[in-house]
mmCIF file of the C-alpha atoms, coordinates in Angstrom:
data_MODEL
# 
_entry.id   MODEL 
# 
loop_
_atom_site.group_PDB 
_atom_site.id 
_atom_site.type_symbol 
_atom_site.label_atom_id 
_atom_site.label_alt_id 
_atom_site.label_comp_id 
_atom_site.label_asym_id 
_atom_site.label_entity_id 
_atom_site.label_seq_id 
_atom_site.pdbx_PDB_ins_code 
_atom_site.Cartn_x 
_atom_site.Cartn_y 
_atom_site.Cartn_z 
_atom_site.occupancy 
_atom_site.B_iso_or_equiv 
_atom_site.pdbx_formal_charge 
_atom_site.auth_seq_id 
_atom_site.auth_comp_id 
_atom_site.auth_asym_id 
_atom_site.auth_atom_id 
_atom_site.pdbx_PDB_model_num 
ATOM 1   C CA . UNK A 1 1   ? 33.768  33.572  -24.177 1.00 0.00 ? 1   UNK A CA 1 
ATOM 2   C CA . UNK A 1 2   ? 34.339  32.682  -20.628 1.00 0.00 ? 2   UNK A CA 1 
ATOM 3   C CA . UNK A 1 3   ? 30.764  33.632  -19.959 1.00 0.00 ? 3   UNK A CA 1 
ATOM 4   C CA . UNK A 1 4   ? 30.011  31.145  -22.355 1.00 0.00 ? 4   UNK A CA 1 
ATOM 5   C CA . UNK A 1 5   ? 32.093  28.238  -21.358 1.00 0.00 ? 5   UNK A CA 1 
ATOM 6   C CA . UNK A 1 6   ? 31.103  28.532  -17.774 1.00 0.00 ? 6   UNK A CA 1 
ATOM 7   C CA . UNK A 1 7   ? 26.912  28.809  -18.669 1.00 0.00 ? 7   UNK A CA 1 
ATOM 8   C CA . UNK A 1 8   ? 27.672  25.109  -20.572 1.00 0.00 ? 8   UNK A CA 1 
ATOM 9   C CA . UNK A 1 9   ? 29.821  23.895  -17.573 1.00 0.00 ? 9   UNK A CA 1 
ATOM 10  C CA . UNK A 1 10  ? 26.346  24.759  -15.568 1.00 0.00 ? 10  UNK A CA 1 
ATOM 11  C CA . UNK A 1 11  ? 24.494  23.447  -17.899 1.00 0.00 ? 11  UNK A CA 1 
ATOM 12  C CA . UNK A 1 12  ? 26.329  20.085  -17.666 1.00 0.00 ? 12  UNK A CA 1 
ATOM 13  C CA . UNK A 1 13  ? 25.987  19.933  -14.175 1.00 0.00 ? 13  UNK A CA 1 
ATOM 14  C CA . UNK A 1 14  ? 22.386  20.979  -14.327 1.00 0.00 ? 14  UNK A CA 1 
ATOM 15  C CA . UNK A 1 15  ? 21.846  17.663  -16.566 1.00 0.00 ? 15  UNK A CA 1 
ATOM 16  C CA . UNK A 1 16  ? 23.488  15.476  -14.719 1.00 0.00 ? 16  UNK A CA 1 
ATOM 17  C CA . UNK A 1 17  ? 21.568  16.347  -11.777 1.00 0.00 ? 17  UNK A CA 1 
ATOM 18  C CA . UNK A 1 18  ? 18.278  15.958  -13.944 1.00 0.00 ? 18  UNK A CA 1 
ATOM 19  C CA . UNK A 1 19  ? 19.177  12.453  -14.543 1.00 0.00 ? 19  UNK A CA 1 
ATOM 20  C CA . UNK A 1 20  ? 20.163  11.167  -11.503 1.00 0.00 ? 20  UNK A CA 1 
ATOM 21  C CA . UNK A 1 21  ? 16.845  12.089  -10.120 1.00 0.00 ? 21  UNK A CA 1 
ATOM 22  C CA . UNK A 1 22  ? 14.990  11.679  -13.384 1.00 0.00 ? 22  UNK A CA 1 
ATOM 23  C CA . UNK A 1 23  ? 15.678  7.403   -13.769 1.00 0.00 ? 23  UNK A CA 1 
ATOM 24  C CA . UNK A 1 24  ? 13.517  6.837   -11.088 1.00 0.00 ? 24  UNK A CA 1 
ATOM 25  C CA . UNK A 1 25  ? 11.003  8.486   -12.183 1.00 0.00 ? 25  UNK A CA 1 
ATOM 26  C CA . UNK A 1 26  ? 11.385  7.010   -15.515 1.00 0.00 ? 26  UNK A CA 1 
ATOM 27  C CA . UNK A 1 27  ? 11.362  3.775   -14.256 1.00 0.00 ? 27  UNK A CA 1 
ATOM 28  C CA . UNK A 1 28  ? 7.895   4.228   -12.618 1.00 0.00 ? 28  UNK A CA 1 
ATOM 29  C CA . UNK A 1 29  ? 6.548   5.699   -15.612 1.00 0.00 ? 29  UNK A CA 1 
ATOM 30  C CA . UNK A 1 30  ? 7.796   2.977   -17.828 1.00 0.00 ? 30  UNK A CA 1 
ATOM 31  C CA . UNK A 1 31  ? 6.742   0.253   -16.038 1.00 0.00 ? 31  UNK A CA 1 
ATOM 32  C CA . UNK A 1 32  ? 2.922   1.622   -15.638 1.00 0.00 ? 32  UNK A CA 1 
ATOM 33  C CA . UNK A 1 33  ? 3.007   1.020   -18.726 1.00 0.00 ? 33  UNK A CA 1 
ATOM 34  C CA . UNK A 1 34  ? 2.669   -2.964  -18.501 1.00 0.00 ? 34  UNK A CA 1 
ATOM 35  C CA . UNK A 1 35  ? -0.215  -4.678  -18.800 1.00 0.00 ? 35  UNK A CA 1 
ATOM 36  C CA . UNK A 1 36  ? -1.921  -6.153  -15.255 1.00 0.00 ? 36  UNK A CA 1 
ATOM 37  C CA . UNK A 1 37  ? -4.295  -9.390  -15.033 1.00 0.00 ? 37  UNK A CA 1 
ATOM 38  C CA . UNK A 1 38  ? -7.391  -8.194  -12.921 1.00 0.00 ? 38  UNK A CA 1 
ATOM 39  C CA . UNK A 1 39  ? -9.109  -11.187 -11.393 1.00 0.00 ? 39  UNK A CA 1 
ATOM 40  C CA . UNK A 1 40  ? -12.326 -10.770 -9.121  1.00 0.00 ? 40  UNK A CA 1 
ATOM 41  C CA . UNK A 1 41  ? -10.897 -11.997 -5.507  1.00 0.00 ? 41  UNK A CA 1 
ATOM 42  C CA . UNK A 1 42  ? -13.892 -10.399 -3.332  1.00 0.00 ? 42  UNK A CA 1 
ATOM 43  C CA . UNK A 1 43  ? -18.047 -10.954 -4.047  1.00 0.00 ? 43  UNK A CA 1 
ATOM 44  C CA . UNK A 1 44  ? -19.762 -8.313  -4.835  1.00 0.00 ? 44  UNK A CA 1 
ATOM 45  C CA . UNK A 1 45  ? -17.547 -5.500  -4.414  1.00 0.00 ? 45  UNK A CA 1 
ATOM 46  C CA . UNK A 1 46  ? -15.264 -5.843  -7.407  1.00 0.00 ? 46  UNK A CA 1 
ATOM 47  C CA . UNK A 1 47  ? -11.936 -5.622  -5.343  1.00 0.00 ? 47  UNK A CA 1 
ATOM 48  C CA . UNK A 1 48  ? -9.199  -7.535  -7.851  1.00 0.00 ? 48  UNK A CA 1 
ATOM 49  C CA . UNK A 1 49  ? -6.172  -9.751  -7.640  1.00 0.00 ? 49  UNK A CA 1 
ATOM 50  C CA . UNK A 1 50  ? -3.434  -7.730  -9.457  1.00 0.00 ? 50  UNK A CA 1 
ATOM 51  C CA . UNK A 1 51  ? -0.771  -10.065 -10.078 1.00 0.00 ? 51  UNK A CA 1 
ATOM 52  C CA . UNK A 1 52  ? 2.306   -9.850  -11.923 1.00 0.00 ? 52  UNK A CA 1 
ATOM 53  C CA . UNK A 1 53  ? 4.448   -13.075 -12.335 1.00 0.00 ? 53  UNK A CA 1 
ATOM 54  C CA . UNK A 1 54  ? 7.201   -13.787 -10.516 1.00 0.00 ? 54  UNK A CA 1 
ATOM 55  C CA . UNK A 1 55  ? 9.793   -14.048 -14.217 1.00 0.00 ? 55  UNK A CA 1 
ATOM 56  C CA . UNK A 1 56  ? 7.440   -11.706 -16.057 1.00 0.00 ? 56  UNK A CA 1 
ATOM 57  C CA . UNK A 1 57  ? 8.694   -8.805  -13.992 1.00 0.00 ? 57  UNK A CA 1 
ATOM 58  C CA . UNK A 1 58  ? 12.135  -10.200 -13.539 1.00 0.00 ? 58  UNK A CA 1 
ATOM 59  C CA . UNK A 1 59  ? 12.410  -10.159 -17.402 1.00 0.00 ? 59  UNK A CA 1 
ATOM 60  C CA . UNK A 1 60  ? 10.861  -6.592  -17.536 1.00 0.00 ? 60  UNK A CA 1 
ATOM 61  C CA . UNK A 1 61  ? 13.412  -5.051  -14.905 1.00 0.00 ? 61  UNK A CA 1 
ATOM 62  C CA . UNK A 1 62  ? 16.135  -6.591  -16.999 1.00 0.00 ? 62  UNK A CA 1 
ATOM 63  C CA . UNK A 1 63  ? 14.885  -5.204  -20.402 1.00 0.00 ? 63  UNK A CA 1 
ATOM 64  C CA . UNK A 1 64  ? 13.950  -1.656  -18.041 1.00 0.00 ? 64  UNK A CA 1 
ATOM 65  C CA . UNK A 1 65  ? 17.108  -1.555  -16.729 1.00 0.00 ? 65  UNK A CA 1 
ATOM 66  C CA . UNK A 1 66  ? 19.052  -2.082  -19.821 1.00 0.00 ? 66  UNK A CA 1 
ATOM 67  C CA . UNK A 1 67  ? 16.565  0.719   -21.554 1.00 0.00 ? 67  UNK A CA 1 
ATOM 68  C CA . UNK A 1 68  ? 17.760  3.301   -19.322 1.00 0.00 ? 68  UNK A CA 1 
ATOM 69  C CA . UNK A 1 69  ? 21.223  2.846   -18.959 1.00 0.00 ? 69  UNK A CA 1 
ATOM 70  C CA . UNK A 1 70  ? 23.276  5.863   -20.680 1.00 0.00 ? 70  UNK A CA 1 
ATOM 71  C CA . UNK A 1 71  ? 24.789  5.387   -23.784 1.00 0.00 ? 71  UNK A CA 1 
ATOM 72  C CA . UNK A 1 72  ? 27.823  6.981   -24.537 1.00 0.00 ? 72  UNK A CA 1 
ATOM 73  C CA . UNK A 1 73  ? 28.316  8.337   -21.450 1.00 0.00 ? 73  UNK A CA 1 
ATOM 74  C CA . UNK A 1 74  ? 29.794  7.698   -18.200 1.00 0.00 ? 74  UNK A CA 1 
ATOM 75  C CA . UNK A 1 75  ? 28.012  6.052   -15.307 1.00 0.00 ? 75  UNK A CA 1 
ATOM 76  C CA . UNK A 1 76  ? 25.947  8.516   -12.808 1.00 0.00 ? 76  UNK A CA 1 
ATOM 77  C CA . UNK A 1 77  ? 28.557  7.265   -10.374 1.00 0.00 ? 77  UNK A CA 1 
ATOM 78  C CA . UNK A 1 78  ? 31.375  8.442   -12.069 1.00 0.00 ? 78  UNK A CA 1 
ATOM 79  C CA . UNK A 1 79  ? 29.743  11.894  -13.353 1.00 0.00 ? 79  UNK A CA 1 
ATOM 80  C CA . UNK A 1 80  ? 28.128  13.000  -9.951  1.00 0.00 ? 80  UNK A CA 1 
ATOM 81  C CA . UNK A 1 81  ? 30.150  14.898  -7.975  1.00 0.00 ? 81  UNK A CA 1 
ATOM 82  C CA . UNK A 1 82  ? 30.787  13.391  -3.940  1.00 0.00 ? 82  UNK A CA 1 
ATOM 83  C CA . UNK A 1 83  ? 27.695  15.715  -1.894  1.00 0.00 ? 83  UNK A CA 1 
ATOM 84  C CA . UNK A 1 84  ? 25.391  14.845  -5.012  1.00 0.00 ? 84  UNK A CA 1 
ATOM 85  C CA . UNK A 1 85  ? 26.078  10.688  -4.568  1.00 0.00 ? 85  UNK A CA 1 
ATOM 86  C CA . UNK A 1 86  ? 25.508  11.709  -0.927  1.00 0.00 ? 86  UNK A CA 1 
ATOM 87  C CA . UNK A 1 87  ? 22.596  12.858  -1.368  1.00 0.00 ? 87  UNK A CA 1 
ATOM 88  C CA . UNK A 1 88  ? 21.432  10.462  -3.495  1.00 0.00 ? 88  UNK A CA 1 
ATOM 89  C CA . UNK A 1 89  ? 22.108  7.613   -0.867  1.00 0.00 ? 89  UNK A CA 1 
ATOM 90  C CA . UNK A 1 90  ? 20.255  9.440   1.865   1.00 0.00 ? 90  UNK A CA 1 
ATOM 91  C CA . UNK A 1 91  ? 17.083  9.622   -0.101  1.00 0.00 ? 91  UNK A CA 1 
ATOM 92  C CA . UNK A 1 92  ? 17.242  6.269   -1.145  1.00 0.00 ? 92  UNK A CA 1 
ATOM 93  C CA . UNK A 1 93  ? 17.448  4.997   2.581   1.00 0.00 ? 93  UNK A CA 1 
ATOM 94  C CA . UNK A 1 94  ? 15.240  7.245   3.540   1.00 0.00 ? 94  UNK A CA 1 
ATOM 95  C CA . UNK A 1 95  ? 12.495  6.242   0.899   1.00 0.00 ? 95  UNK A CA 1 
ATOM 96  C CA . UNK A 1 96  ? 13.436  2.559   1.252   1.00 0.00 ? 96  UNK A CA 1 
ATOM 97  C CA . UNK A 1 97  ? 12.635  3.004   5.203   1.00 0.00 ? 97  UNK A CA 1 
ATOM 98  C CA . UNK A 1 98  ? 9.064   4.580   4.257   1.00 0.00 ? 98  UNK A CA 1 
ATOM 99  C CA . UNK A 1 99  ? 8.310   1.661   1.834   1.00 0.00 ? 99  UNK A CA 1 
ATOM 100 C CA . UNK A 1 100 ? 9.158   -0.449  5.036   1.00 0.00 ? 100 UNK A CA 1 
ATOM 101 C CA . UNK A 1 101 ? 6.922   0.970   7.552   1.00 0.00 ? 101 UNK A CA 1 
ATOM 102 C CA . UNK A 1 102 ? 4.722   1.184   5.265   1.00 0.00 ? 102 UNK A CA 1 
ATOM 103 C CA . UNK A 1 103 ? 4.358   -2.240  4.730   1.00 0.00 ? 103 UNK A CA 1 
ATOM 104 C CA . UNK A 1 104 ? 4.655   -3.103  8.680   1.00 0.00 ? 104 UNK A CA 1 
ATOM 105 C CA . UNK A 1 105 ? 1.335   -0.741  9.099   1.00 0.00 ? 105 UNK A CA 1 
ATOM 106 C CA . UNK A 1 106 ? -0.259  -2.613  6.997   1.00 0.00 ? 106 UNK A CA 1 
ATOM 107 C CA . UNK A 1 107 ? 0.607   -5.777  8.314   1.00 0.00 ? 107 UNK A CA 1 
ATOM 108 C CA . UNK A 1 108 ? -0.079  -4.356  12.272  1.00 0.00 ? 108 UNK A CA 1 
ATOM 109 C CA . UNK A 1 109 ? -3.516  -3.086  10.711  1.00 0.00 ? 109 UNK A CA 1 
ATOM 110 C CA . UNK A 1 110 ? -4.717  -6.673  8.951   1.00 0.00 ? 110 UNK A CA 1 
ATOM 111 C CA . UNK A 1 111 ? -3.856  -8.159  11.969  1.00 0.00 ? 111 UNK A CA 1 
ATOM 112 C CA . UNK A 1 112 ? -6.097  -5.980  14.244  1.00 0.00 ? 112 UNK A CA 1 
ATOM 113 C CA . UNK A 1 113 ? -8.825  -6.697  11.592  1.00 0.00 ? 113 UNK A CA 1 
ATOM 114 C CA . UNK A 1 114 ? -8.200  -10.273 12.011  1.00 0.00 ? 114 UNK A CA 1 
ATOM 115 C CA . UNK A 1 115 ? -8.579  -10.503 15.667  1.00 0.00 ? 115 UNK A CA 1 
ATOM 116 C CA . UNK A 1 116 ? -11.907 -8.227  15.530  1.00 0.00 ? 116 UNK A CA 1 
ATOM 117 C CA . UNK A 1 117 ? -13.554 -10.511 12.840  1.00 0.00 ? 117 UNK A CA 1 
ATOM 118 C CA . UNK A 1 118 ? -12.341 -14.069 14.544  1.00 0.00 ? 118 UNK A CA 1 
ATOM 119 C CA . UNK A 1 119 ? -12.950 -12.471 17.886  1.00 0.00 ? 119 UNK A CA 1 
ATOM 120 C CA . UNK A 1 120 ? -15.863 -10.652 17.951  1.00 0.00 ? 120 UNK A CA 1 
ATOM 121 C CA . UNK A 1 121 ? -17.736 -10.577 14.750  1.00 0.00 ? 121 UNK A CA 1 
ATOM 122 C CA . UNK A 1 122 ? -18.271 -14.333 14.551  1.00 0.00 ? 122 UNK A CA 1 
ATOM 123 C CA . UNK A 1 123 ? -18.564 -15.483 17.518  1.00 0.00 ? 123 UNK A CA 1 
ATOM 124 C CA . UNK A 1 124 ? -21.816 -13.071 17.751  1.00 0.00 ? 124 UNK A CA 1 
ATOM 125 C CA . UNK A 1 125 ? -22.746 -14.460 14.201  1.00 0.00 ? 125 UNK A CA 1 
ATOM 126 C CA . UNK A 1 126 ? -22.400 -17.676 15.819  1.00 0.00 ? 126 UNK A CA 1 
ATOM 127 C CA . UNK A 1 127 ? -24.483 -16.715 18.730  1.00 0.00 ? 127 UNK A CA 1 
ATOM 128 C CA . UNK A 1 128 ? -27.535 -15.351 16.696  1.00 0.00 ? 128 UNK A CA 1 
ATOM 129 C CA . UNK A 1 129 ? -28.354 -13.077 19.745  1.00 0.00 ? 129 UNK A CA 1 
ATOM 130 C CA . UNK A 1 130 ? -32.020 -11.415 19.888  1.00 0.00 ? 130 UNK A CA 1 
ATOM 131 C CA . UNK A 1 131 ? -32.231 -8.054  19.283  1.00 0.00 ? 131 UNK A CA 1 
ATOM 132 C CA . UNK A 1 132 ? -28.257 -7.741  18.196  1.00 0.00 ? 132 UNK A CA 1 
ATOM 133 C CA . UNK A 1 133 ? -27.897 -6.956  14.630  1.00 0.00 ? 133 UNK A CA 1 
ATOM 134 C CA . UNK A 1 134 ? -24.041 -7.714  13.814  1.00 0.00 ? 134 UNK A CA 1 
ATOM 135 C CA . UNK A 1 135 ? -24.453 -6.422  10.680  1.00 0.00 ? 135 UNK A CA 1 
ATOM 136 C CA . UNK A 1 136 ? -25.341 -2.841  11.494  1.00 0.00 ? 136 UNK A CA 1 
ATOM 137 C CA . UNK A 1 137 ? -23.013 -2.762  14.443  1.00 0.00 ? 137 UNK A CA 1 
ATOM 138 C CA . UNK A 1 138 ? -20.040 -4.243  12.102  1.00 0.00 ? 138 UNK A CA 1 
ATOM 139 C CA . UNK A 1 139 ? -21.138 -3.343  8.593   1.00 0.00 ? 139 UNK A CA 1 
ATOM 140 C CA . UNK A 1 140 ? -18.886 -4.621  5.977   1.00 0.00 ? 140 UNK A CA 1 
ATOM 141 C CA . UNK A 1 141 ? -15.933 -5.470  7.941   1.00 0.00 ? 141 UNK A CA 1 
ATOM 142 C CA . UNK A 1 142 ? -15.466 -8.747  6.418   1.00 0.00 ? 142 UNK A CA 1 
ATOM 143 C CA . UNK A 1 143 ? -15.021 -7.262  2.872   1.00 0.00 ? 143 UNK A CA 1 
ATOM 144 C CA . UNK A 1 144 ? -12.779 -4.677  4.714   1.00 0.00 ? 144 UNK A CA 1 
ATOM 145 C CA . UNK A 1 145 ? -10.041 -7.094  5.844   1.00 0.00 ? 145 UNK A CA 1 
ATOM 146 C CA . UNK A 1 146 ? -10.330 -8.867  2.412   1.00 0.00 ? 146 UNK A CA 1 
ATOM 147 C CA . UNK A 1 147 ? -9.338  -6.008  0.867   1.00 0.00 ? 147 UNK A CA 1 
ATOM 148 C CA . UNK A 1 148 ? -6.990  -5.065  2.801   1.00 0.00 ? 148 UNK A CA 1 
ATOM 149 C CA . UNK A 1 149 ? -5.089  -8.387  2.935   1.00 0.00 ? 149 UNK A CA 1 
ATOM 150 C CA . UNK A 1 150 ? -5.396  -8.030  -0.764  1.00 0.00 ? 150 UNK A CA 1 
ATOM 151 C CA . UNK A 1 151 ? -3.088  -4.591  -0.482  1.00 0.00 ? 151 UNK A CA 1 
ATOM 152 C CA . UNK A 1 152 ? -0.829  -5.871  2.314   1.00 0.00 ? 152 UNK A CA 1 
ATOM 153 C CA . UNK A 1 153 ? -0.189  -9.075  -0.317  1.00 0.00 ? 153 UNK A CA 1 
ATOM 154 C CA . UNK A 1 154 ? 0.880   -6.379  -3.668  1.00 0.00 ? 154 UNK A CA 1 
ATOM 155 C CA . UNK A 1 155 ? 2.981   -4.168  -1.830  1.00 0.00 ? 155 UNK A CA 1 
ATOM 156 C CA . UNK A 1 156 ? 4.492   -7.612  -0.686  1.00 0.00 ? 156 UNK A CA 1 
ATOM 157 C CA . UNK A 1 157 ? 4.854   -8.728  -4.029  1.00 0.00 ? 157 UNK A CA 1 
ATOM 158 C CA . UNK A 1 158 ? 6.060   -5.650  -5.456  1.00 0.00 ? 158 UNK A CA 1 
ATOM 159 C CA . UNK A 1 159 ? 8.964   -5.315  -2.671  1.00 0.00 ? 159 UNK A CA 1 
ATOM 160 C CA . UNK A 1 160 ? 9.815   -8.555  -2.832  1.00 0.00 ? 160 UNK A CA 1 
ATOM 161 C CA . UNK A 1 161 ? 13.262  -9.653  -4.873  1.00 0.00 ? 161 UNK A CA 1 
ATOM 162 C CA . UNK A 1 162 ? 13.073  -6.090  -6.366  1.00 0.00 ? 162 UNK A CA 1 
ATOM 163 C CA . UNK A 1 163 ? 16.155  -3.391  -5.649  1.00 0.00 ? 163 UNK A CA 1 
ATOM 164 C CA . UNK A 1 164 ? 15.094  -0.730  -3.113  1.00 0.00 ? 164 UNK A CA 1 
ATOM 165 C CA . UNK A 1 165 ? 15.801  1.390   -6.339  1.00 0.00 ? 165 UNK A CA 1 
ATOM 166 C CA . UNK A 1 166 ? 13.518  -0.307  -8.198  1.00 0.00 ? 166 UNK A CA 1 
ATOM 167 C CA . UNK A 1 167 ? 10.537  -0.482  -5.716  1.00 0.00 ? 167 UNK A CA 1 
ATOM 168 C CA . UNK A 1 168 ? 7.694   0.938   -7.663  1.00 0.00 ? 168 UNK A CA 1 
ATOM 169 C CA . UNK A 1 169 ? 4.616   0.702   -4.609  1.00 0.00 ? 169 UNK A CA 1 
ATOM 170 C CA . UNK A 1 170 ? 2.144   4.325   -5.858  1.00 0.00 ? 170 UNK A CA 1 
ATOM 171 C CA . UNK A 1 171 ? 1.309   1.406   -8.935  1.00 0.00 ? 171 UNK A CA 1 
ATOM 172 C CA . UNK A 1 172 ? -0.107  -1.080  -6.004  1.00 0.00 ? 172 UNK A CA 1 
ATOM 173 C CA . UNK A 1 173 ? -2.313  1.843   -4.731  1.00 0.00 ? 173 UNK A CA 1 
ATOM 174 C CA . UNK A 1 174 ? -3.066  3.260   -7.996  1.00 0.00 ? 174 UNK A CA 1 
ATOM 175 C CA . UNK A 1 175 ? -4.550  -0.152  -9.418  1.00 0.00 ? 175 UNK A CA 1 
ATOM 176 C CA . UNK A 1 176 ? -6.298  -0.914  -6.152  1.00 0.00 ? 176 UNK A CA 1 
ATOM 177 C CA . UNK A 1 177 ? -7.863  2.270   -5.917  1.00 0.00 ? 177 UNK A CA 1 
ATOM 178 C CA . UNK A 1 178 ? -11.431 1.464   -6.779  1.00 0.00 ? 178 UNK A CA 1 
ATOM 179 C CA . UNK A 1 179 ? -12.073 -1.636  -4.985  1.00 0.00 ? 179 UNK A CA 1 
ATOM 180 C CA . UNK A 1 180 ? -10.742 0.226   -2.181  1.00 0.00 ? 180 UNK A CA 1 
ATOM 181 C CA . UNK A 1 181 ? -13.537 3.262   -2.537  1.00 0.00 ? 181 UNK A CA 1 
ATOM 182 C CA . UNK A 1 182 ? -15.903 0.995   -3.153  1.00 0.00 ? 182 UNK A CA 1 
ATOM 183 C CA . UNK A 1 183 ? -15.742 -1.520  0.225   1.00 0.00 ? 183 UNK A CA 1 
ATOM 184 C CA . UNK A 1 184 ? -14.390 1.879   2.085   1.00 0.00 ? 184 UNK A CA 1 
ATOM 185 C CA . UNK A 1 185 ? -17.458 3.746   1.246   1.00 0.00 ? 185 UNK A CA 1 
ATOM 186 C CA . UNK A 1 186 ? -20.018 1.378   2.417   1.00 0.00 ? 186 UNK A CA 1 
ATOM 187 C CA . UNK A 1 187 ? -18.111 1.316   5.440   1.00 0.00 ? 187 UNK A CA 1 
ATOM 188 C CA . UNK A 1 188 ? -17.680 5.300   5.876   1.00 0.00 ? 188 UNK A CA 1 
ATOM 189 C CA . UNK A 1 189 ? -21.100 5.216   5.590   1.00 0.00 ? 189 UNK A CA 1 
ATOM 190 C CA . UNK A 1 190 ? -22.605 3.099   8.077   1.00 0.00 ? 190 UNK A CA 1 
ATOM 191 C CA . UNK A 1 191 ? -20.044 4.361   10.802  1.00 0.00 ? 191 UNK A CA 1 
ATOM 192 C CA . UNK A 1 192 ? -22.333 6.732   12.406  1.00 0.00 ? 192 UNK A CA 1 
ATOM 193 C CA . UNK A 1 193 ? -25.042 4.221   12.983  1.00 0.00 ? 193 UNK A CA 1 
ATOM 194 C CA . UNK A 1 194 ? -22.454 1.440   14.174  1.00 0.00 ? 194 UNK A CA 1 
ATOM 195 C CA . UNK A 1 195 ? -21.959 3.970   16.944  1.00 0.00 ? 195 UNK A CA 1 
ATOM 196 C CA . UNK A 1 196 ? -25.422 4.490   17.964  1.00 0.00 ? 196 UNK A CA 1 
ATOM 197 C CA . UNK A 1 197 ? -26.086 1.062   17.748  1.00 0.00 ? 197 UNK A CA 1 
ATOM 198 C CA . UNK A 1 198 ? -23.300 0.093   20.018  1.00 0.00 ? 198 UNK A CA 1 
ATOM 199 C CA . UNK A 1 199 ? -24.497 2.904   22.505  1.00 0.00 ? 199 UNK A CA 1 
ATOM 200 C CA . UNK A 1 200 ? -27.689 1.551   22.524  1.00 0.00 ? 200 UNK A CA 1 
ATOM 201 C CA . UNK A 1 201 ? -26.745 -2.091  23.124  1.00 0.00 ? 201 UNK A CA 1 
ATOM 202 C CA . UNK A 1 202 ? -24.273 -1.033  26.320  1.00 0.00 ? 202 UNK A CA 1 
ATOM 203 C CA . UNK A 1 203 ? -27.633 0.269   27.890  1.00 0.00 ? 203 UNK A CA 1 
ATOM 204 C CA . UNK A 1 204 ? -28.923 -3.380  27.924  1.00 0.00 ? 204 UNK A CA 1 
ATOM 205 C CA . UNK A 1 205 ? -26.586 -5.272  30.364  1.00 0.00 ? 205 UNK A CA 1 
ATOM 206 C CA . UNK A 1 206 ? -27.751 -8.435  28.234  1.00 0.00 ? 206 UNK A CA 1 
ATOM 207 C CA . UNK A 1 207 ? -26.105 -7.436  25.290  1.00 0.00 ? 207 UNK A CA 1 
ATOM 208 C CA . UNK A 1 208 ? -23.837 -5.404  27.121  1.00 0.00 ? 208 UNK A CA 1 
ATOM 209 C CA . UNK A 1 209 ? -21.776 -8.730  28.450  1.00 0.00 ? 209 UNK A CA 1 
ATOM 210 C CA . UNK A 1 210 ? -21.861 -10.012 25.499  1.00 0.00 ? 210 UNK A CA 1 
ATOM 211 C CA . UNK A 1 211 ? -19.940 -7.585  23.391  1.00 0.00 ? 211 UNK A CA 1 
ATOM 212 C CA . UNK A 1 212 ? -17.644 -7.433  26.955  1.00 0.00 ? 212 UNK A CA 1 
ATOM 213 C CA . UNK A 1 213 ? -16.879 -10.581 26.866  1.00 0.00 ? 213 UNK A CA 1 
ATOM 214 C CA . UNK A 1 214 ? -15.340 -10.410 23.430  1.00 0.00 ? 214 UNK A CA 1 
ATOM 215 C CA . UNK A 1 215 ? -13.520 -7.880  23.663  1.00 0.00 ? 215 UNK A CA 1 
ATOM 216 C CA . UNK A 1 216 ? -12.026 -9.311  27.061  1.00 0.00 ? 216 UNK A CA 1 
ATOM 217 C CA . UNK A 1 217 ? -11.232 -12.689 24.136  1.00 0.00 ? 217 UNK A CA 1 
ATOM 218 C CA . UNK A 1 218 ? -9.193  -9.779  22.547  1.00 0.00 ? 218 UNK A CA 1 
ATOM 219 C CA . UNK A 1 219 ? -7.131  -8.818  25.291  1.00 0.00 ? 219 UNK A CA 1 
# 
């Protein structure tokens, strides 16, 4: 019998350490489950604008949240023993401090992007130089910063007014996914021959000055 009682006691515990780290997970599975607007934001390479509204998800974190609270039962605060609230709390800062850098990388790398097109790539457009082709030496770089201001602006909106808790950002990067292949690709691609393009315009000290110049604009 004692055998008994003290397997269910485990048992117990076992559970209640299943659902604290279980509503999370829920929580991202459930909300995959809503429907996204896809609008074309980006010509010719399909990226989209993923937008949820503002009081649409407000409304569906409310109806989510009341979903998965326990019924019946106590709170996961009152049921979890001291090291396993501990525990909980240090994965939820730690997670909450990815999700931030995260988001700062992003913001450092569309900003590099920025400076590179404003700075370099157009002012050569501008130029219409002989015998530089901007296109082979920058690809699709334009398309590249579109898309990625596009990602920057999700994980924005999906952080924003939501509970670290609640922060569901692998949805962003799943819906994103192919537009991001797609522009990513093209550029992949035509890296190699960017390079030996660029190599071949620094042994012309025409062209050569030119690209220096810019990239002295950048510094």
């Amino acid at each position: 019998m004692e055998s008994k009682e003290a397997t269910g006691k485990e048992n117990m515990v076992t559970k209640k350490k299943n659902l604290a780290f279980l509503r999370p997970r829920l929580y991202m599975l459930e909300r995959r489950k809503t429907d996204t607007v896809v609008e074309s934001s980006v010509s010719g390479d399909h990226s989209g604008a993923l937008r949820r509204s503002q009081s649409d998800r407000t409304e569906y974190n409310q109806k989510l949240q009341e979903k998965m609270a326990p019924q019946g039962e106590c709170s996961i605060a009152e049921t979890s023993t001291p090291e396993e609230e501990h525990q909980m709390r240090r994965m939820m800062a730690k997670r909450e401090k990815i999700i931030k850098e995260l988001i700062q990388t992003e913001k450092d790398y569309l900003n590099d992007l920025e400076l590179c097109v404003r700075e370099v790539v157009q002012p050569l457009r501008n130029k219409k130089i002989d015998r530089l082709d901007v296109d082979s030496l920058f690809s699709n770089i334009e398309s590249v910063h579109q898309i990625s201001a596009k990602l920057l602006s999700l994980l924005k909106e999906a952080t924003t007014d939501v509970e670290p808790a609640m922060q569901v950002i692998g949805e962003v990067f799943l819906q994103i996914k192919g537009p991001l292949e797609d522009i990513y690709k093209i550029y992949c691609y035509h890296h190699d021959e960017a390079h030996s393009v660029l190599e071949s315009y620094e042994k012309e000290e025409e062209l050569k000055q030119h690209l220096s110049h810019c990239i002295q604009s950048l510094k």
